[in-house]
Coordinates of C-alpha atoms in Angstrom, one line a residue:
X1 CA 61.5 32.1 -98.1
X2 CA 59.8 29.7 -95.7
X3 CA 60.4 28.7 -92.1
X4 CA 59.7 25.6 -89.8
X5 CA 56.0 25.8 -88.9
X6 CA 55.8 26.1 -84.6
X7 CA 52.5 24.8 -82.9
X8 CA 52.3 28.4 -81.9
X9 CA 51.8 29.0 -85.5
X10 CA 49.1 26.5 -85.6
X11 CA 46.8 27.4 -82.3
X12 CA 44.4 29.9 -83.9
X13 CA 41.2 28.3 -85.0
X14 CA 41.3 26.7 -88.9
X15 CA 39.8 29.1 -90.7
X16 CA 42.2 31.8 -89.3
X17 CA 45.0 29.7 -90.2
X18 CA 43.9 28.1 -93.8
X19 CA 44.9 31.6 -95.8
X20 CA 48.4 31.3 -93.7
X21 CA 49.3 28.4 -95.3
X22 CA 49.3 29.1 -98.6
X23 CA 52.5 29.0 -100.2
X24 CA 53.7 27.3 -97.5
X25 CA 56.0 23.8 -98.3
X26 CA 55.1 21.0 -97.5
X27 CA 58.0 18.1 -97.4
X28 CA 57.3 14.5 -96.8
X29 CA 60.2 11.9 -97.1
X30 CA 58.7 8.6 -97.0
X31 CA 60.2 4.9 -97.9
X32 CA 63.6 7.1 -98.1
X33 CA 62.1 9.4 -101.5
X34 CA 61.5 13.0 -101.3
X35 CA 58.7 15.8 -102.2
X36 CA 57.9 19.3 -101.6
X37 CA 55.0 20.8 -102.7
X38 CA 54.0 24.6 -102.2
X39 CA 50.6 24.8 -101.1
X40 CA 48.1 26.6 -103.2
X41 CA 44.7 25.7 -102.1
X42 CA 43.2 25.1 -98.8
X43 CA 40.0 24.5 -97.1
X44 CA 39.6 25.1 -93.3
X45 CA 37.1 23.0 -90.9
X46 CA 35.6 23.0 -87.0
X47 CA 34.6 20.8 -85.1
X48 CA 31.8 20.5 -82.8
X49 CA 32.3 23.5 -80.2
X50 CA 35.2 25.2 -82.5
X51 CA 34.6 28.6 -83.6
X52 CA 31.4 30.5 -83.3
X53 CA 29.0 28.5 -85.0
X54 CA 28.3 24.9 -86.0
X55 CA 30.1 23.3 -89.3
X56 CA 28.3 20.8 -90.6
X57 CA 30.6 20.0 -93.0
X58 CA 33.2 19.2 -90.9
X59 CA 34.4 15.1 -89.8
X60 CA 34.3 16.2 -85.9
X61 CA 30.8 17.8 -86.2
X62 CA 29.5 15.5 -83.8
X63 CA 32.6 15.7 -81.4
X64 CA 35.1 12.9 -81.6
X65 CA 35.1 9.5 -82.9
X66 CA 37.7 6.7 -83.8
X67 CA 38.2 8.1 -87.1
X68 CA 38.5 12.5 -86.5
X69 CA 40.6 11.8 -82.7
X70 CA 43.4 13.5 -84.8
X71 CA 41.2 16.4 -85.6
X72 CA 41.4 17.1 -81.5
X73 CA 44.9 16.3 -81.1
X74 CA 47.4 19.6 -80.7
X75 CA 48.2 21.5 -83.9
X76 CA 50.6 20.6 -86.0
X77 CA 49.8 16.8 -86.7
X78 CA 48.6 15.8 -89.6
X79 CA 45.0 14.5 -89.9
X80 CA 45.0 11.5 -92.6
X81 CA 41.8 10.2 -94.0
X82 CA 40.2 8.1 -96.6
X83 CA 37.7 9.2 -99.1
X84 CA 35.2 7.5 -100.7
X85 CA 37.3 4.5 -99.9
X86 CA 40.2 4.8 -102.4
X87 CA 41.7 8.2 -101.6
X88 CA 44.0 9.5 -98.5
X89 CA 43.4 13.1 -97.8
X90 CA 46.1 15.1 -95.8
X91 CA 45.0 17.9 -93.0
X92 CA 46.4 20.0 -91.0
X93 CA 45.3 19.9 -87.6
X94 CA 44.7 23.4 -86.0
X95 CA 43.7 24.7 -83.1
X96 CA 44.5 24.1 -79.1
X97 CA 44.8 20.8 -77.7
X98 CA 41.3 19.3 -77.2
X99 CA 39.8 21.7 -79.9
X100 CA 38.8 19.9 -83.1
X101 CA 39.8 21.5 -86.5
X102 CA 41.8 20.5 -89.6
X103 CA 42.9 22.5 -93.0
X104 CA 42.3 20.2 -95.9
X105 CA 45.0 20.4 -98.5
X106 CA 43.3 20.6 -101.7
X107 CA 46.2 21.7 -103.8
X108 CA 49.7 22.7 -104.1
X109 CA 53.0 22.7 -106.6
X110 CA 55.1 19.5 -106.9
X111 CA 58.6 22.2 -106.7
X112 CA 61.1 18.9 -105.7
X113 CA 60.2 15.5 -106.5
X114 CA 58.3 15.2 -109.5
X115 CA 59.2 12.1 -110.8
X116 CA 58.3 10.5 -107.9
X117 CA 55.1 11.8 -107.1
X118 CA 54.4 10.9 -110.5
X119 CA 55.1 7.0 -110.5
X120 CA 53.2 7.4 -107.2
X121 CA 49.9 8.8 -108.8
X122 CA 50.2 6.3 -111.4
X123 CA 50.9 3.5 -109.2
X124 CA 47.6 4.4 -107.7
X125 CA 45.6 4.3 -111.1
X126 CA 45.8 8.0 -111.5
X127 CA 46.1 9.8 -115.1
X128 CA 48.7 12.7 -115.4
X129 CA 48.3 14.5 -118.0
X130 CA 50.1 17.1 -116.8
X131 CA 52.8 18.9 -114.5
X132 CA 49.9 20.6 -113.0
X133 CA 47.8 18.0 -112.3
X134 CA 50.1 16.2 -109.8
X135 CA 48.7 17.5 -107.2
X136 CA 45.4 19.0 -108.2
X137 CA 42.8 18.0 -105.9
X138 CA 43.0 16.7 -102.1
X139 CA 43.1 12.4 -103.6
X140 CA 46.0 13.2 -106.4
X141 CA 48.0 15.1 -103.3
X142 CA 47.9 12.4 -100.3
X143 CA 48.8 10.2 -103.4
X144 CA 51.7 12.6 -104.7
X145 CA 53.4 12.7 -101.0
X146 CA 52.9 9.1 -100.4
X147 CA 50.9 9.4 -97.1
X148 CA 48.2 7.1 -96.7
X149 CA 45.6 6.3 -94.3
X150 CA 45.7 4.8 -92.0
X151 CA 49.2 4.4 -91.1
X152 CA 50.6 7.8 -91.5
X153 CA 47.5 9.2 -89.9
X154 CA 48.8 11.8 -87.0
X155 CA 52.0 12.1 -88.5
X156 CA 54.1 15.1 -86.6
X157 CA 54.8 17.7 -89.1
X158 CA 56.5 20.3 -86.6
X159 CA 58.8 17.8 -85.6
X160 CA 59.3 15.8 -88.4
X161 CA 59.1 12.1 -86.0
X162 CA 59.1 9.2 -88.1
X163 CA 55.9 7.5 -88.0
X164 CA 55.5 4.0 -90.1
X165 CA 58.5 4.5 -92.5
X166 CA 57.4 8.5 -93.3
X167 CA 58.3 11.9 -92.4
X168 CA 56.3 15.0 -92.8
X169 CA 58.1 18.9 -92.0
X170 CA 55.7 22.3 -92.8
X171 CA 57.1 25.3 -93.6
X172 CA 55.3 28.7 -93.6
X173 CA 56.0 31.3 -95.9
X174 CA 57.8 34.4 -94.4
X175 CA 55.5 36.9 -96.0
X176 CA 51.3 35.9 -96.4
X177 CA 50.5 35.0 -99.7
X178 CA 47.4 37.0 -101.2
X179 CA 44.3 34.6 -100.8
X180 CA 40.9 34.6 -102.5
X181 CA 38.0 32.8 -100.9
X182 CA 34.5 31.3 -101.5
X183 CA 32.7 28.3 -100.5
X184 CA 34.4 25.0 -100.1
X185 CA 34.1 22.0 -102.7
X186 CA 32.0 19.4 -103.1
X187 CA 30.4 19.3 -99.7
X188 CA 26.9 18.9 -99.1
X189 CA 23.9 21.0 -98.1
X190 CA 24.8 24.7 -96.7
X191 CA 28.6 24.1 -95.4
X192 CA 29.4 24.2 -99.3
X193 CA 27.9 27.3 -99.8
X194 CA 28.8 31.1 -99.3
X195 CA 28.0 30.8 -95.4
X196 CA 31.3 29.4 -95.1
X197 CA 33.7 30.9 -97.5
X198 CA 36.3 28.5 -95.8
X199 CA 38.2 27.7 -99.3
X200 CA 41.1 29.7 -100.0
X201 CA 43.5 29.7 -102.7
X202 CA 46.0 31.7 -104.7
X203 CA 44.2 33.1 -107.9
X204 CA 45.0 32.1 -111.5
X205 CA 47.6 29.2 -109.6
X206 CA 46.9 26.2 -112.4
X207 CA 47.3 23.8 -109.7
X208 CA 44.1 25.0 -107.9
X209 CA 41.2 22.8 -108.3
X210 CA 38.0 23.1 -109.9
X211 CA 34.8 24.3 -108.2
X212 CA 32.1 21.7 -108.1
X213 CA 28.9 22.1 -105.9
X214 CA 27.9 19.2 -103.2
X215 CA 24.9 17.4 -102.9
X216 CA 22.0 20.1 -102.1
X217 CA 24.6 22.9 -102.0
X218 CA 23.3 24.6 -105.3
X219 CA 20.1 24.2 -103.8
X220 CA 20.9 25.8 -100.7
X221 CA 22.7 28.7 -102.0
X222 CA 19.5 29.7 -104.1
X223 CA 17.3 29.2 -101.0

């Protein structure tokens, strides 16, 4: 069973709040089509003054800019981005008002809405080869739930407001789910290493993604 997420729910710093939201739901509706997933792999990040050391990993590492001002926005909001120029990458924002930090969704369940997140992934050149892959990995899920950068950025997804034809509602699970953790994936130098086990997911989920090392993490770890 899930529940509307509160910004209450949302104050506590990322990395507090990234384990909380797995198996949580999240719904988009956007263009008047439908899909859930359940979350079932997360990273957390700070920004520049959040939490008790610096992340260097982290968009708002040196405080805010055009592109993070979601990141220090109040919780709840969802922080859109683009990678590597082709992808839009969903986060939700944690933390108090004025406090930068976001937890990346890197994975989840299509459980409602399949097809469509399907002719979305292959609208946007994607391959599916299978149920599992819909939304395996951070690109493939902004592209299942149809939120893009960078008009959906800062989306509301306590209150579910309509923002450029979309709507976004989270919903936490009643009970926590049991997490595993290690370092997060593919980013660079020592923030994707064991000094910031900040990736969490549900173990032996097929919909989790695959552990890659960044640039100079491997090196870094073994240093």
């Amino acid at each position: 069973m899930t529940r509307p997420a509160t910004r209450d729910d949302l104050a506590a710093l990322p990395v507090e709040i990234a384990p909380l939201l797995l198996g949580a739901h999240l719904e988009t509706v956007v263009a008047g089509e439908r899909v859930v997933l359940r979350l079932t792999e997360v990273e957390a990040y700070h920004g520049l003054g959040t939490g008790d050391r610096p992340d260097p990993g982290s968009h708002a590492r040196s405080g805010p800019t055009a592109r993070n001002a979601t990141m220090w926005g109040e919780p709840g909001h969802l922080y859109v981005y683009l990678s590597h120029g082709i992808h839009s990458c969903v986060n939700v924002v944690c933390g108090p008002d004025g406090v930068a930090g976001g937890v990346l969704l890197r994975g989840g369940e299509v459980i409602e809405g399949a097809d469509v997140a399907e002719r979305r992934r292959r609208e946007r050149g994607g391959v599916v080869r299978a149920a599992r892959d819909l939304a395996r990995g951070p690109g493939r899920l902004g592209d299942a739930v149809g939120l893009r950068h960078p008009l959906h950025d800062g989306i509301d997804a306590v209150t579910g407001a309509e923002r450029a034809g979309a709507r976004a509602r989270l919903f936490l699970p009643d009970e926590p789910t049991a997490a595993t953790t290690g370092p997060r994936v593919g980013v660079a130098g020592i923030a994707g290493t064991d000094a910031f086990p900040w990736r969490f997911w549900i173990d032996g989920d097929p919909t989790v993604s695959a552990f890659r090392w960044g640039r100079g993490a491997a090196e870094a770890a073994a240093g």
